[in-house]
């Protein structure tokens, strides 16, 4: 049994606005990508790692990750959209994997336990597995500045990564995806093909560093020993 982890880390980080690719932005002295990989490897369930790096940054990514001692590290360059980057990563996976995890470098504080529960659910027969959290805000559907309706939030969850997949269906979903409507997560692409997607419990620490305030939170959690 071999579990491969694909880490899309090729985004520009425009909403963060740090002037460099988000995965390389430092928090508590280390890039988000390093924090993310340390926790993924700490799960003990990851055998192969594919990092999808920003253009021109493969060498830097290799150097950053060398101290972590990844058993089998592959680094490729990403594409224009997240789904293009994941596809680039899938292209260099070994053939014999039984689980593929896809995990955003930007969810850099995701604890090892989430990786373990996602892998366990895939090995238990799930074709696609996502970590989820309840939505705490009231959510409304709007158009042209007016509220159309309030959505019952008891039916809603926020979806995190790592997402776990059986390799065949994930590859086929990426092969079938179109550039016209790029997906923001991989499970959505399997849903579109009619696959059942299972959920496991997510974690507050698995939030995505997206805007500057998220970096403040990550820094505080790391400095305070909460992550
Ligand atoms: N990502 C990627 N390739 C892309 C776009 C995104 O590998 N073309 C990765 C990011 O590096 C990140 C994850 O996908 O780890 C989630 O994307 P997001 O949070 O949107 O990151 P960015 O695209 O970098 O940020 P922004 O949208 O603000 O530019
Ligand atoms: Mg983006």
Short mmCIF file of N, CA and C and ligand atoms in Angstrom, two decimals, residues 8-15 22 79-82 85 104-106 208, ligand 1:
data_model
loop_
_atom_site.label_atom_id
_atom_site.label_comp_id
_atom_site.label_asym_id
_atom_site.label_seq_id
_atom_site.Cartn_x
_atom_site.Cartn_y
_atom_site.Cartn_z
N UNK A 8 -0.45 21.11 -4.27
CA UNK A 8 -0.46 22.28 -5.14
C UNK A 8 0.09 23.49 -4.38
N UNK A 9 1.20 24.02 -4.89
CA UNK A 9 1.89 25.13 -4.22
C UNK A 9 2.31 26.17 -5.24
N UNK A 10 1.65 26.17 -6.40
CA UNK A 10 2.10 27.01 -7.51
C UNK A 10 1.33 28.31 -7.65
N UNK A 11 0.41 28.58 -6.72
CA UNK A 11 -0.41 29.79 -6.85
C UNK A 11 0.39 31.06 -6.59
N UNK A 12 -0.13 32.16 -7.09
CA UNK A 12 0.59 33.43 -6.96
C UNK A 12 0.34 34.12 -5.62
N UNK A 13 -0.73 33.76 -4.95
CA UNK A 13 -1.01 34.39 -3.67
C UNK A 13 -1.42 35.84 -3.79
N UNK A 14 -2.29 36.11 -4.77
CA UNK A 14 -2.66 37.51 -5.02
C UNK A 14 -3.44 38.13 -3.87
N UNK A 15 -4.32 37.35 -3.26
CA UNK A 15 -5.12 37.93 -2.16
C UNK A 15 -4.27 38.18 -0.92
N UNK A 22 2.59 32.33 -2.57
CA UNK A 22 2.12 32.14 -1.18
C UNK A 22 2.82 31.00 -0.46
N UNK A 79 0.51 25.00 -13.20
CA UNK A 79 -0.14 25.63 -14.35
C UNK A 79 -0.93 26.85 -13.93
N UNK A 80 -1.77 27.34 -14.84
CA UNK A 80 -2.46 28.62 -14.64
C UNK A 80 -3.49 28.56 -13.51
N UNK A 81 -4.27 27.48 -13.47
CA UNK A 81 -5.30 27.32 -12.44
C UNK A 81 -4.91 26.18 -11.51
N UNK A 82 -5.53 26.16 -10.32
CA UNK A 82 -5.21 25.10 -9.37
C UNK A 82 -5.38 23.72 -10.00
N UNK A 85 -2.49 22.71 -11.99
CA UNK A 85 -1.35 22.34 -11.15
C UNK A 85 -1.51 20.92 -10.61
N UNK A 104 -3.55 21.46 -0.14
CA UNK A 104 -3.07 22.82 -0.42
C UNK A 104 -1.92 23.19 0.51
N UNK A 105 -0.82 23.66 -0.08
CA UNK A 105 0.28 24.19 0.73
C UNK A 105 -0.23 25.29 1.66
N UNK A 106 -1.26 26.01 1.21
CA UNK A 106 -1.78 27.14 1.96
C UNK A 106 -2.50 26.71 3.25
N UNK A 208 -7.31 27.81 5.46
CA UNK A 208 -6.43 28.16 4.35
C UNK A 208 -5.90 29.58 4.54
N1 LIG B 1 -2.41 26.68 -6.54
C1 LIG B 1 -1.59 26.06 -7.49
N2 LIG B 1 -1.64 26.49 -8.81
C2 LIG B 1 -2.44 27.50 -9.17
C3 LIG B 1 -3.28 28.13 -8.23
C4 LIG B 1 -3.25 27.68 -6.91
O1 LIG B 1 -0.85 25.14 -7.17
N3 LIG B 1 -2.42 27.89 -10.45
C5 LIG B 1 -2.34 26.24 -5.14
C6 LIG B 1 -1.89 27.35 -4.21
O2 LIG B 1 -0.46 27.44 -4.18
C7 LIG B 1 -2.51 26.94 -2.89
C8 LIG B 1 -3.75 26.14 -3.30
O3 LIG B 1 -3.61 25.86 -4.68
O4 LIG B 1 -1.65 26.11 -2.12
C9 LIG B 1 -5.04 26.90 -3.01
O5 LIG B 1 -5.12 28.03 -3.85
P1 LIG B 1 -5.30 29.54 -3.35
O6 LIG B 1 -5.51 29.58 -1.88
O7 LIG B 1 -6.28 30.20 -4.26
O8 LIG B 1 -3.81 30.12 -3.60
P2 LIG B 1 -3.35 31.20 -4.66
O9 LIG B 1 -3.96 30.90 -5.98
O10 LIG B 1 -1.87 31.25 -4.57
O11 LIG B 1 -3.95 32.54 -4.06
P3 LIG B 1 -4.78 33.70 -4.83
O12 LIG B 1 -5.99 32.99 -5.40
O13 LIG B 1 -5.08 34.68 -3.77
O14 LIG B 1 -3.85 34.22 -5.89
#
